mmCIF file of C-alpha atoms in Angstrom:
data_model
loop_
_atom_site.group_PDB
_atom_site.id
_atom_site.type_symbol
_atom_site.label_atom_id
_atom_site.label_comp_id
_atom_site.label_asym_id
_atom_site.label_seq_id
_atom_site.Cartn_x
_atom_site.Cartn_y
_atom_site.Cartn_z
ATOM 1 C CA MET Z 7 40.846 -80.904 12.467
ATOM 2 C CA THR Z 8 44.119 -82.619 13.388
ATOM 3 C CA ALA Z 9 46.924 -80.973 15.310
ATOM 4 C CA GLN Z 10 49.046 -81.135 12.156
ATOM 5 C CA ARG Z 11 46.436 -79.330 10.114
ATOM 6 C CA ALA Z 12 46.115 -76.678 12.844
ATOM 7 C CA MET Z 13 49.878 -76.186 12.772
ATOM 8 C CA GLN Z 14 49.913 -75.831 8.974
ATOM 9 C CA LEU Z 15 47.187 -73.219 9.087
ATOM 10 C CA PHE Z 16 48.992 -71.395 11.845
ATOM 11 C CA LEU Z 17 52.267 -71.298 9.934
ATOM 12 C CA ALA Z 18 50.558 -69.957 6.821
ATOM 13 C CA LEU Z 19 48.976 -67.159 8.840
ATOM 14 C CA PHE Z 20 52.242 -66.493 10.673
ATOM 15 C CA VAL Z 21 54.108 -66.055 7.391
ATOM 16 C CA ALA Z 22 51.373 -63.776 6.039
ATOM 17 C CA LEU Z 23 51.559 -61.661 9.168
ATOM 18 C CA ALA Z 24 55.340 -61.601 9.546
ATOM 19 C CA LEU Z 25 56.252 -60.954 5.891
ATOM 20 C CA PRO Z 26 55.349 -57.229 5.816
ATOM 21 C CA PHE Z 27 57.695 -56.569 8.737
ATOM 22 C CA GLY Z 28 60.550 -58.435 7.057
ATOM 23 C CA ALA Z 29 59.941 -56.451 3.869
ATOM 24 C CA GLN Z 30 59.931 -53.185 5.816
ATOM 25 C CA ALA Z 31 63.195 -54.056 7.542
ATOM 26 C CA GLN Z 32 64.780 -54.793 4.153
ATOM 27 C CA GLN Z 33 63.634 -51.479 2.674
ATOM 28 C CA SER Z 34 65.203 -49.515 5.485
ATOM 29 C CA THR Z 35 68.726 -50.832 4.901
ATOM 30 C CA LYS Z 36 69.281 -47.805 2.644
ATOM 31 C CA GLN Z 37 68.853 -44.561 4.555
ATOM 32 C CA LYS Z 38 66.872 -41.784 2.916
ATOM 33 C CA VAL Z 39 66.726 -38.062 3.433
ATOM 34 C CA VAL Z 40 64.946 -35.216 1.666
ATOM 35 C CA PHE Z 41 66.122 -31.611 2.002
ATOM 36 C CA GLN Z 42 63.673 -28.758 1.600
ATOM 37 C CA VAL Z 43 64.849 -25.525 -0.023
ATOM 38 C CA SER Z 44 62.191 -22.820 0.163
ATOM 39 C CA ASP Z 45 64.264 -19.676 0.772
ATOM 40 C CA ALA Z 46 65.622 -17.298 -1.874
ATOM 41 C CA ASP Z 47 68.961 -17.431 -0.092
ATOM 42 C CA PRO Z 48 72.076 -18.801 -1.840
ATOM 43 C CA GLN Z 49 73.652 -19.465 1.572
ATOM 44 C CA LYS Z 50 70.837 -21.909 2.297
ATOM 45 C CA TRP Z 51 71.334 -23.470 -1.135
ATOM 46 C CA ASN Z 52 75.014 -24.013 -0.375
ATOM 47 C CA LEU Z 53 74.124 -25.386 3.045
ATOM 48 C CA ALA Z 54 71.745 -27.931 1.507
ATOM 49 C CA LEU Z 55 74.462 -29.020 -0.955
ATOM 50 C CA ASN Z 56 77.052 -29.216 1.861
ATOM 51 C CA ASN Z 57 74.632 -31.272 3.943
ATOM 52 C CA ALA Z 58 74.080 -33.720 1.092
ATOM 53 C CA ARG Z 59 77.846 -34.091 0.595
ATOM 54 C CA ASN Z 60 78.484 -34.626 4.310
ATOM 55 C CA VAL Z 61 75.750 -37.249 4.575
ATOM 56 C CA GLN Z 62 77.282 -39.168 1.652
ATOM 57 C CA ALA Z 63 80.766 -38.824 3.166
ATOM 58 C CA GLU Z 64 79.672 -40.229 6.508
ATOM 59 C CA LEU Z 65 77.222 -42.930 5.452
ATOM 60 C CA GLY Z 66 78.795 -43.914 2.141
ATOM 61 C CA LYS Z 67 77.295 -42.747 -1.136
ATOM 62 C CA ASP Z 68 75.705 -46.131 -1.881
ATOM 63 C CA ASN Z 69 74.041 -46.420 1.527
ATOM 64 C CA VAL Z 70 71.908 -43.327 1.338
ATOM 65 C CA GLN Z 71 69.364 -41.840 -1.045
ATOM 66 C CA ILE Z 72 69.202 -38.047 -1.106
ATOM 67 C CA GLU Z 73 66.831 -35.554 -2.688
ATOM 68 C CA ILE Z 74 66.798 -31.758 -2.593
ATOM 69 C CA VAL Z 75 63.354 -30.300 -3.296
ATOM 70 C CA ALA Z 76 63.212 -26.620 -4.306
ATOM 71 C CA TYR Z 77 59.911 -24.762 -4.184
ATOM 72 C CA GLY Z 78 58.458 -21.320 -3.567
ATOM 73 C CA PRO Z 79 61.176 -18.694 -3.141
ATOM 74 C CA GLY Z 80 63.729 -21.561 -3.209
ATOM 75 C CA LEU Z 81 63.094 -22.392 -6.865
ATOM 76 C CA GLY Z 82 65.972 -20.136 -7.957
ATOM 77 C CA MET Z 83 68.454 -22.701 -6.634
ATOM 78 C CA LEU Z 84 67.725 -24.981 -9.582
ATOM 79 C CA LYS Z 85 67.530 -22.376 -12.334
ATOM 80 C CA ARG Z 86 69.986 -22.289 -15.218
ATOM 81 C CA GLU Z 87 71.471 -19.035 -13.892
ATOM 82 C CA SER Z 88 71.495 -20.201 -10.227
ATOM 83 C CA LYS Z 89 74.216 -18.774 -8.007
ATOM 84 C CA VAL Z 90 75.150 -22.348 -7.038
ATOM 85 C CA GLN Z 91 74.933 -23.507 -10.655
ATOM 86 C CA ALA Z 92 78.563 -24.695 -10.637
ATOM 87 C CA ARG Z 93 77.749 -27.178 -7.871
ATOM 88 C CA LEU Z 94 74.577 -28.652 -9.422
ATOM 89 C CA ALA Z 95 76.394 -30.827 -11.976
ATOM 90 C CA ASP Z 96 78.488 -32.279 -9.196
ATOM 91 C CA ALA Z 97 75.427 -33.062 -7.082
ATOM 92 C CA LEU Z 98 73.770 -34.830 -10.028
ATOM 93 C CA ASP Z 99 77.028 -36.752 -10.661
ATOM 94 C CA GLN Z 100 76.876 -37.916 -7.042
ATOM 95 C CA SER Z 101 73.311 -39.176 -7.550
ATOM 96 C CA VAL Z 102 71.743 -36.454 -5.423
ATOM 97 C CA GLY Z 103 68.217 -35.941 -6.760
ATOM 98 C CA LEU Z 104 67.478 -32.289 -7.592
ATOM 99 C CA ILE Z 105 63.741 -31.711 -7.878
ATOM 100 C CA ALA Z 106 61.879 -28.538 -8.828
ATOM 101 C CA CYS Z 107 58.240 -27.732 -8.028
ATOM 102 C CA GLU Z 108 56.084 -27.315 -11.151
ATOM 103 C CA ASN Z 109 53.421 -25.358 -9.234
ATOM 104 C CA THR Z 110 55.991 -22.713 -8.365
ATOM 105 C CA MET Z 111 57.218 -22.683 -11.978
ATOM 106 C CA HIS Z 112 53.688 -22.198 -13.243
ATOM 107 C CA ASN Z 113 52.987 -19.372 -10.762
ATOM 108 C CA THR Z 114 56.221 -17.578 -11.653
ATOM 109 C CA LYS Z 115 55.971 -18.167 -15.430
ATOM 110 C CA THR Z 116 59.137 -20.258 -15.364
ATOM 111 C CA THR Z 117 59.620 -22.936 -18.024
ATOM 112 C CA LYS Z 118 61.880 -25.974 -18.114
ATOM 113 C CA ASP Z 119 64.130 -23.994 -20.456
ATOM 114 C CA ASP Z 120 64.824 -21.664 -17.539
ATOM 115 C CA MET Z 121 65.841 -24.566 -15.310
ATOM 116 C CA TYR Z 122 69.189 -26.333 -14.961
ATOM 117 C CA SER Z 123 69.196 -29.297 -17.321
ATOM 118 C CA GLY Z 124 69.214 -32.775 -15.855
ATOM 119 C CA ILE Z 125 67.104 -32.004 -12.807
ATOM 120 C CA GLY Z 126 63.812 -33.710 -11.990
ATOM 121 C CA TYR Z 127 60.340 -32.274 -11.493
ATOM 122 C CA THR Z 128 57.403 -32.821 -9.189
ATOM 123 C CA LYS Z 129 53.891 -31.406 -9.528
ATOM 124 C CA ALA Z 130 53.904 -29.890 -6.040
ATOM 125 C CA GLY Z 131 57.010 -29.673 -3.880
ATOM 126 C CA VAL Z 132 55.032 -29.844 -0.662
ATOM 127 C CA THR Z 133 53.094 -32.998 -1.512
ATOM 128 C CA HIS Z 134 56.381 -34.588 -2.602
ATOM 129 C CA LEU Z 135 57.818 -33.788 0.836
ATOM 130 C CA MET Z 136 54.692 -35.259 2.462
ATOM 131 C CA LYS Z 137 55.007 -38.429 0.364
ATOM 132 C CA ARG Z 138 58.666 -38.888 1.268
ATOM 133 C CA GLN Z 139 57.929 -38.502 4.981
ATOM 134 C CA ALA Z 140 55.100 -41.041 4.704
ATOM 135 C CA GLU Z 141 57.591 -43.398 3.046
ATOM 136 C CA GLY Z 142 59.925 -43.045 6.022
ATOM 137 C CA TRP Z 143 62.464 -40.573 4.655
ATOM 138 C CA ALA Z 144 64.032 -38.165 7.115
ATOM 139 C CA TYR Z 145 63.118 -34.513 6.518
ATOM 140 C CA ILE Z 146 65.693 -31.772 6.890
ATOM 141 C CA ARG Z 147 64.972 -28.100 6.381
ATOM 142 C CA PRO Z 148 68.413 -26.353 6.283
ATOM 143 C CA MET W 27 43.743 -79.726 24.822
ATOM 144 C CA THR W 28 42.214 -80.682 21.467
ATOM 145 C CA ALA W 29 43.475 -79.440 18.131
ATOM 146 C CA GLN W 30 40.221 -77.546 17.706
ATOM 147 C CA ARG W 31 40.640 -75.743 20.997
ATOM 148 C CA ALA W 32 44.246 -74.870 20.076
ATOM 149 C CA MET W 33 43.026 -73.399 16.806
ATOM 150 C CA GLN W 34 40.327 -71.354 18.522
ATOM 151 C CA LEU W 35 42.827 -69.914 20.947
ATOM 152 C CA PHE W 36 45.208 -69.164 18.112
ATOM 153 C CA LEU W 37 42.572 -67.345 16.101
ATOM 154 C CA ALA W 38 41.605 -65.213 19.082
ATOM 155 C CA LEU W 39 45.222 -64.199 19.602
ATOM 156 C CA PHE W 40 45.731 -63.620 15.883
ATOM 157 C CA VAL W 41 42.776 -61.248 15.745
ATOM 158 C CA ALA W 42 44.005 -59.416 18.855
ATOM 159 C CA LEU W 43 47.430 -59.031 17.290
ATOM 160 C CA ALA W 44 46.333 -58.163 13.768
ATOM 161 C CA LEU W 45 43.575 -55.676 14.621
ATOM 162 C CA PRO W 46 45.805 -52.719 15.519
ATOM 163 C CA PHE W 47 47.506 -52.918 12.118
ATOM 164 C CA GLY W 48 44.215 -52.966 10.282
ATOM 165 C CA ALA W 49 43.068 -49.964 12.294
ATOM 166 C CA GLN W 50 46.295 -48.122 11.535
ATOM 167 C CA ALA W 51 45.975 -48.802 7.801
ATOM 168 C CA GLN W 52 42.435 -47.409 7.837
ATOM 169 C CA GLN W 53 43.475 -44.210 9.614
ATOM 170 C CA SER W 54 46.148 -43.435 7.050
ATOM 171 C CA THR W 55 43.782 -43.270 4.068
ATOM 172 C CA LYS W 56 43.469 -39.522 4.730
ATOM 173 C CA GLN W 57 46.813 -37.756 4.394
ATOM 174 C CA LYS W 58 47.775 -35.271 7.068
ATOM 175 C CA VAL W 59 50.208 -32.397 7.199
ATOM 176 C CA VAL W 60 51.037 -29.748 9.762
ATOM 177 C CA PHE W 61 52.768 -26.501 8.804
ATOM 178 C CA GLN W 62 54.899 -24.646 11.332
ATOM 179 C CA VAL W 63 54.969 -20.858 11.249
ATOM 180 C CA SER W 64 57.541 -19.443 13.679
ATOM 181 C CA ASP W 65 58.922 -16.457 11.749
ATOM 182 C CA ALA W 66 57.658 -12.863 11.977
ATOM 183 C CA ASP W 67 57.719 -12.769 8.186
ATOM 184 C CA PRO W 68 54.488 -12.214 6.201
ATOM 185 C CA GLN W 69 56.157 -13.800 3.150
ATOM 186 C CA LYS W 70 56.441 -17.041 5.134
ATOM 187 C CA TRP W 71 52.809 -16.683 6.218
ATOM 188 C CA ASN W 72 51.739 -16.371 2.589
ATOM 189 C CA LEU W 73 53.937 -19.316 1.668
ATOM 190 C CA ALA W 74 52.288 -21.496 4.321
ATOM 191 C CA LEU W 75 48.840 -20.499 3.035
ATOM 192 C CA ASN W 76 49.897 -21.135 -0.572
ATOM 193 C CA ASN W 77 51.276 -24.532 0.424
ATOM 194 C CA ALA W 78 48.011 -25.485 2.110
ATOM 195 C CA ARG W 79 46.051 -24.444 -0.978
ATOM 196 C CA ASN W 80 48.343 -26.363 -3.333
ATOM 197 C CA VAL W 81 48.150 -29.513 -1.232
ATOM 198 C CA GLN W 82 44.345 -29.368 -1.309
ATOM 199 C CA ALA W 83 44.376 -28.709 -5.054
ATOM 200 C CA GLU W 84 46.577 -31.710 -5.780
ATOM 201 C CA LEU W 85 45.243 -34.260 -3.304
ATOM 202 C CA GLY W 86 41.607 -33.133 -3.176
ATOM 203 C CA LYS W 87 40.307 -31.142 -0.235
ATOM 204 C CA ASP W 88 38.533 -34.149 1.301
ATOM 205 C CA ASN W 89 41.581 -36.407 1.133
ATOM 206 C CA VAL W 90 43.884 -34.356 3.292
ATOM 207 C CA GLN W 91 43.806 -32.796 6.753
ATOM 208 C CA ILE W 92 45.852 -29.620 7.170
ATOM 209 C CA GLU W 93 46.860 -27.520 10.152
ATOM 210 C CA ILE W 94 48.963 -24.377 10.371
ATOM 211 C CA VAL W 95 50.483 -23.864 13.824
ATOM 212 C CA ALA W 96 51.740 -20.367 14.650
ATOM 213 C CA TYR W 97 54.038 -19.829 17.616
ATOM 214 C CA GLY W 98 56.876 -17.648 18.829
ATOM 215 C CA PRO W 99 57.604 -14.809 16.402
ATOM 216 C CA GLY W 100 55.079 -16.429 14.011
ATOM 217 C CA LEU W 101 52.075 -15.689 16.234
ATOM 218 C CA GLY W 102 51.390 -12.439 14.371
ATOM 219 C CA MET W 103 50.119 -14.448 11.407
ATOM 220 C CA LEU W 104 46.920 -15.274 13.299
ATOM 221 C CA LYS W 105 46.295 -11.915 14.916
ATOM 222 C CA ARG W 106 43.241 -9.815 14.127
ATOM 223 C CA GLU W 107 45.434 -7.217 12.405
ATOM 224 C CA SER W 108 47.591 -9.825 10.586
ATOM 225 C CA LYS W 109 49.021 -8.788 7.228
ATOM 226 C CA VAL W 110 47.511 -11.955 5.727
ATOM 227 C CA GLN W 111 44.229 -11.390 7.557
ATOM 228 C CA ALA W 112 42.285 -11.314 4.286
ATOM 229 C CA ARG W 113 43.345 -14.888 3.537
ATOM 230 C CA LEU W 114 42.546 -16.383 6.950
ATOM 231 C CA ALA W 115 38.775 -16.536 6.442
ATOM 232 C CA ASP W 116 39.339 -18.367 3.188
ATOM 233 C CA ALA W 117 41.663 -20.894 4.839
ATOM 234 C CA LEU W 118 39.079 -21.569 7.565
ATOM 235 C CA ASP W 119 36.386 -21.926 4.890
ATOM 236 C CA GLN W 120 38.549 -24.565 3.234
ATOM 237 C CA SER W 121 38.827 -26.483 6.539
ATOM 238 C CA VAL W 122 42.477 -25.600 7.075
ATOM 239 C CA GLY W 123 43.059 -25.627 10.831
ATOM 240 C CA LEU W 124 44.632 -22.402 12.100
ATOM 241 C CA ILE W 125 46.112 -22.902 15.555
ATOM 242 C CA ALA W 126 47.769 -20.355 17.847
ATOM 243 C CA CYS W 127 50.156 -21.124 20.718
ATOM 244 C CA GLU W 128 48.796 -20.024 24.124
ATOM 245 C CA ASN W 129 52.283 -20.043 25.671
ATOM 246 C CA THR W 130 53.392 -17.421 23.165
ATOM 247 C CA MET W 131 50.206 -15.431 23.795
ATOM 248 C CA HIS W 132 50.821 -15.504 27.534
ATOM 249 C CA ASN W 133 54.466 -14.429 27.146
ATOM 250 C CA THR W 134 53.541 -11.547 24.851
ATOM 251 C CA LYS W 135 50.439 -10.458 26.803
ATOM 252 C CA THR W 136 48.223 -11.292 23.873
ATOM 253 C CA THR W 137 44.592 -12.237 24.525
ATOM 254 C CA LYS W 138 42.061 -14.080 22.399
ATOM 255 C CA ASP W 139 40.496 -10.691 21.654
ATOM 256 C CA ASP W 140 43.708 -9.816 19.813
ATOM 257 C CA MET W 141 43.469 -12.934 17.676
ATOM 258 C CA TYR W 142 41.562 -13.602 14.463
ATOM 259 C CA SER W 143 38.184 -15.032 15.385
ATOM 260 C CA GLY W 144 37.438 -18.612 14.472
ATOM 261 C CA ILE W 145 40.960 -19.951 14.913
ATOM 262 C CA GLY W 146 41.894 -22.746 17.313
ATOM 263 C CA TYR W 147 44.312 -22.786 20.221
ATOM 264 C CA THR W 148 46.871 -25.149 21.678
ATOM 265 C CA LYS W 149 48.649 -24.858 25.016
ATOM 266 C CA ALA W 150 52.120 -25.127 23.457
ATOM 267 C CA GLY W 151 52.736 -24.984 19.722
ATOM 268 C CA VAL W 152 55.822 -27.155 19.929
ATOM 269 C CA THR W 153 54.194 -30.009 21.845
ATOM 270 C CA HIS W 154 51.305 -29.886 19.371
ATOM 271 C CA LEU W 155 53.822 -30.316 16.527
ATOM 272 C CA MET W 156 55.431 -33.225 18.401
ATOM 273 C CA LYS W 157 52.030 -34.866 18.932
ATOM 274 C CA ARG W 158 51.117 -34.559 15.272
ATOM 275 C CA GLN W 159 54.406 -36.100 14.167
ATOM 276 C CA ALA W 160 53.897 -38.972 16.636
ATOM 277 C CA GLU W 161 50.449 -39.471 15.063
ATOM 278 C CA GLY W 162 52.035 -39.802 11.624
ATOM 279 C CA TRP W 163 51.369 -36.342 10.226
ATOM 280 C CA ALA W 164 53.950 -34.932 7.810
ATOM 281 C CA TYR W 165 55.783 -31.869 9.130
ATOM 282 C CA ILE W 166 56.571 -28.939 6.862
ATOM 283 C CA ARG W 167 58.396 -25.822 7.970
ATOM 284 C CA PRO W 168 58.018 -23.287 5.096
ATOM 285 C CA MET S 24 52.560 -83.753 16.668
ATOM 286 C CA THR S 25 50.025 -83.408 19.469
ATOM 287 C CA ALA S 26 47.713 -80.467 19.910
ATOM 288 C CA GLN S 27 49.641 -79.546 23.037
ATOM 289 C CA ARG S 28 52.940 -79.478 21.173
ATOM 290 C CA ALA S 29 51.331 -77.347 18.447
ATOM 291 C CA MET S 30 50.125 -74.912 21.087
ATOM 292 C CA GLN S 31 53.548 -74.688 22.704
ATOM 293 C CA LEU S 32 55.183 -73.944 19.368
ATOM 294 C CA PHE S 33 52.528 -71.380 18.611
ATOM 295 C CA LEU S 34 53.001 -69.597 21.918
ATOM 296 C CA ALA S 35 56.779 -69.440 21.414
ATOM 297 C CA LEU S 36 56.302 -67.895 17.979
ATOM 298 C CA PHE S 37 53.634 -65.536 19.266
ATOM 299 C CA VAL S 38 55.933 -64.258 22.001
ATOM 300 C CA ALA S 39 58.804 -63.822 19.522
ATOM 301 C CA LEU S 40 56.526 -61.861 17.208
ATOM 302 C CA ALA S 41 54.763 -59.799 19.834
ATOM 303 C CA LEU S 42 57.788 -58.852 21.963
ATOM 304 C CA PRO S 43 59.209 -56.199 19.612
ATOM 305 C CA PHE S 44 55.897 -54.348 19.666
ATOM 306 C CA GLY S 45 55.717 -54.456 23.421
ATOM 307 C CA ALA S 46 59.282 -53.150 23.588
ATOM 308 C CA GLN S 47 58.451 -50.363 21.140
ATOM 309 C CA ALA S 48 55.394 -49.350 23.119
ATOM 310 C CA GLN S 49 57.495 -49.186 26.261
ATOM 311 C CA GLN S 50 60.153 -47.044 24.579
ATOM 312 C CA SER S 51 57.588 -44.531 23.397
ATOM 313 C CA THR S 52 56.271 -43.750 26.868
ATOM 314 C CA LYS S 53 58.986 -41.091 27.001
ATOM 315 C CA GLN S 54 58.468 -38.502 24.308
ATOM 316 C CA LYS S 55 61.476 -37.337 22.321
ATOM 317 C CA VAL S 56 62.210 -34.254 20.295
ATOM 318 C CA VAL S 57 65.270 -32.921 18.519
ATOM 319 C CA PHE S 58 65.620 -29.235 17.651
ATOM 320 C CA GLN S 59 67.747 -28.163 14.703
ATOM 321 C CA VAL S 60 69.695 -24.910 14.911
ATOM 322 C CA SER S 61 71.342 -24.034 11.600
ATOM 323 C CA ASP S 62 70.967 -20.246 11.481
ATOM 324 C CA ALA S 63 73.518 -17.687 12.701
ATOM 325 C CA ASP S 64 70.669 -15.894 14.452
ATOM 326 C CA PRO S 65 70.642 -15.493 18.257
ATOM 327 C CA GLN S 66 66.858 -14.989 18.130
ATOM 328 C CA LYS S 67 66.543 -18.521 16.733
ATOM 329 C CA TRP S 68 68.883 -19.783 19.451
ATOM 330 C CA ASN S 69 66.690 -18.225 22.127
ATOM 331 C CA LEU S 70 63.602 -19.637 20.436
ATOM 332 C CA ALA S 71 65.079 -23.164 20.505
ATOM 333 C CA LEU S 72 65.899 -22.782 24.210
ATOM 334 C CA ASN S 73 62.421 -21.376 24.934
ATOM 335 C CA ASN S 74 60.859 -24.277 23.039
ATOM 336 C CA ALA S 75 62.837 -26.813 25.055
ATOM 337 C CA ARG S 76 61.773 -25.150 28.312
ATOM 338 C CA ASN S 77 58.103 -25.015 27.277
ATOM 339 C CA VAL S 78 58.100 -28.679 26.257
ATOM 340 C CA GLN S 79 59.521 -29.656 29.647
ATOM 341 C CA ALA S 80 57.011 -27.413 31.420
ATOM 342 C CA GLU S 81 54.059 -28.971 29.638
ATOM 343 C CA LEU S 82 55.069 -32.624 29.493
ATOM 344 C CA GLY S 83 57.106 -32.800 32.699
ATOM 345 C CA LYS S 84 60.885 -32.837 32.588
ATOM 346 C CA ASP S 85 61.117 -36.579 33.235
ATOM 347 C CA ASN S 86 58.637 -37.500 30.490
ATOM 348 C CA VAL S 87 60.539 -36.042 27.577
ATOM 349 C CA GLN S 88 64.022 -36.309 26.109
ATOM 350 C CA ILE S 89 65.276 -33.199 24.321
ATOM 351 C CA GLU S 90 68.301 -32.465 22.148
ATOM 352 C CA ILE S 91 69.360 -29.282 20.398
ATOM 353 C CA VAL S 92 71.696 -29.940 17.463
ATOM 354 C CA ALA S 93 73.738 -26.981 16.179
ATOM 355 C CA TYR S 94 75.416 -27.170 12.792
ATOM 356 C CA GLY S 95 76.471 -25.010 9.854
ATOM 357 C CA PRO S 96 75.858 -21.313 10.549
ATOM 358 C CA GLY S 97 74.116 -22.376 13.796
ATOM 359 C CA LEU S 98 77.311 -23.661 15.425
ATOM 360 C CA GLY S 99 77.883 -20.287 17.120
ATOM 361 C CA MET S 100 75.030 -21.033 19.511
ATOM 362 C CA LEU S 101 77.202 -23.523 21.380
ATOM 363 C CA LYS S 102 80.469 -21.595 21.371
ATOM 364 C CA ARG S 103 82.121 -20.387 24.564
ATOM 365 C CA GLU S 104 81.363 -16.789 23.613
ATOM 366 C CA SER S 105 77.803 -17.524 22.413
ATOM 367 C CA LYS S 106 75.263 -14.725 22.780
ATOM 368 C CA VAL S 107 72.997 -17.165 24.632
ATOM 369 C CA GLN S 108 75.907 -18.486 26.702
ATOM 370 C CA ALA S 109 74.192 -17.542 29.965
ATOM 371 C CA ARG S 110 71.321 -19.902 29.160
ATOM 372 C CA LEU S 111 73.406 -22.939 28.151
ATOM 373 C CA ALA S 112 74.335 -23.976 31.703
ATOM 374 C CA ASP S 113 70.659 -23.893 32.633
ATOM 375 C CA ALA S 114 69.719 -26.059 29.653
ATOM 376 C CA LEU S 115 72.393 -28.618 30.591
ATOM 377 C CA ASP S 116 71.156 -28.535 34.201
ATOM 378 C CA GLN S 117 67.691 -29.364 32.918
ATOM 379 C CA SER S 118 69.075 -32.376 30.997
ATOM 380 C CA VAL S 119 68.605 -30.788 27.587
ATOM 381 C CA GLY S 120 71.240 -32.316 25.298
ATOM 382 C CA LEU S 121 73.338 -29.682 23.512
ATOM 383 C CA ILE S 122 75.151 -31.214 20.551
ATOM 384 C CA ALA S 123 77.638 -29.599 18.167
ATOM 385 C CA CYS S 124 78.528 -30.819 14.660
ATOM 386 C CA GLU S 125 82.203 -31.810 14.315
ATOM 387 C CA ASN S 126 82.084 -31.466 10.517
ATOM 388 C CA THR S 127 81.164 -27.810 10.895
ATOM 389 C CA MET S 128 83.884 -27.350 13.513
ATOM 390 C CA HIS S 129 86.476 -28.912 11.212
ATOM 391 C CA ASN S 130 85.387 -26.742 8.261
ATOM 392 C CA THR S 131 85.515 -23.564 10.330
ATOM 393 C CA LYS S 132 88.750 -24.425 12.201
ATOM 394 C CA THR S 133 86.875 -24.497 15.486
ATOM 395 C CA THR S 134 88.221 -26.672 18.306
ATOM 396 C CA LYS S 135 86.569 -28.027 21.421
ATOM 397 C CA ASP S 136 88.399 -25.294 23.358
ATOM 398 C CA ASP S 137 86.267 -22.784 21.463
ATOM 399 C CA MET S 138 83.075 -24.532 22.487
ATOM 400 C CA TYR S 139 80.984 -24.232 25.639
ATOM 401 C CA SER S 140 82.160 -26.866 28.092
ATOM 402 C CA GLY S 141 79.819 -29.708 28.972
ATOM 403 C CA ILE S 142 78.142 -29.959 25.562
ATOM 404 C CA GLY S 143 78.143 -33.126 23.440
ATOM 405 C CA TYR S 144 79.423 -33.728 19.922
ATOM 406 C CA THR S 145 78.324 -35.614 16.836
ATOM 407 C CA LYS S 146 80.363 -36.317 13.706
ATOM 408 C CA ALA S 147 77.754 -34.811 11.387
ATOM 409 C CA GLY S 148 74.767 -32.827 12.628
ATOM 410 C CA VAL S 149 72.609 -33.825 9.682
ATOM 411 C CA THR S 150 73.138 -37.570 10.019
ATOM 412 C CA HIS S 151 72.388 -37.233 13.731
ATOM 413 C CA LEU S 152 69.072 -35.567 12.848
ATOM 414 C CA MET S 153 68.357 -38.382 10.353
ATOM 415 C CA LYS S 154 69.121 -41.015 12.989
ATOM 416 C CA ARG S 155 66.847 -39.395 15.550
ATOM 417 C CA GLN S 156 63.974 -39.214 13.081
ATOM 418 C CA ALA S 157 64.498 -42.888 12.184
ATOM 419 C CA GLU S 158 64.322 -43.661 15.915
ATOM 420 C CA GLY S 159 60.944 -41.914 16.125
ATOM 421 C CA TRP S 160 61.967 -38.564 17.597
ATOM 422 C CA ALA S 161 59.931 -35.546 16.550
ATOM 423 C CA TYR S 162 61.902 -33.004 14.513
ATOM 424 C CA ILE S 163 61.440 -29.283 15.072
ATOM 425 C CA ARG S 164 63.251 -26.615 13.131
ATOM 426 C CA PRO S 165 62.588 -23.299 14.971
#
């Protein structure tokens, strides 16, 4: 093997090794945060919505990805007749993801017709929160 | 130094550098989540147990490692006379780790005889939660 | 290119690649945890202060960096007339960072004169909590 050949091999391996870190750095340019709502408490629902708004105000709406996940006793936040219903349209307009837990819906005999239209769904709120944390999202439980 | 010797050295260093990442990737095939229970609220205790069950149902019991850590006002969840006592045996059967905080026990003059048998213990619930997060576990506070 | 030159280049690249990991490892020798206080509940405030004290007791005060971030309904914890006021001086003495959210202060017409002296401030409590998590701090919500 010549020195040149050794160098070529080395560079190929270096690129293969270094690329994942470059890719990771690029992903993290947009900050991400998921809020958990699991209380049947409209004050907490308002707090989660305030938090989302403040994060967008400080970081810039286009620099941050936000989701609010409602499950268990918190499901009511995203129902059609929610006490914060007037604020849900605004959150969706501002690209805040609103996500309801289908397990909780199933257990409480709630259908999509009962839910605020335009929201998203996840099979299990908790596993969604686990997935987001594994992907590097910050977790906030207001 | 010959080109061959340079290449040998390089490969040795490459393996030394790359190994930790391979090991890390292998560890993360099993998902992990720790639930914090720090409220004296049986509804929260039930929610934590429901969450654990739902996570196992969705991900498959063998694909996920789960712990519930009770501390502060949440210690009552894991006492012998706990209001969710009937569900604790089932959680243990399903390999859900139930872990009580010895600091809280000490401060409230609670002994292991007062606790549900079969559970685990940690010196300080909070440092256990810190350790798990540092190890890459998801953190959920129901 | 000679084999020696190839080796020199390789070592330079190796050092450049390996340094960040060494630096990261060094940073993580000190454990870090941020506590979120967002409830208007003095019991939660005491729990956060107890948690901080227990973490220092177990890990050693010099081996851990601790912050308590108060925002939303939790801001009252760090006010001059706080119900846990007597414990705040002690926390500051023990190098526990006490940090109030300026957004919450603005929204509730609270000034720094209303706050306990010696505490720190952050523009938005939630983005501070996001930043700490991104930096690898554990997150605890008592």
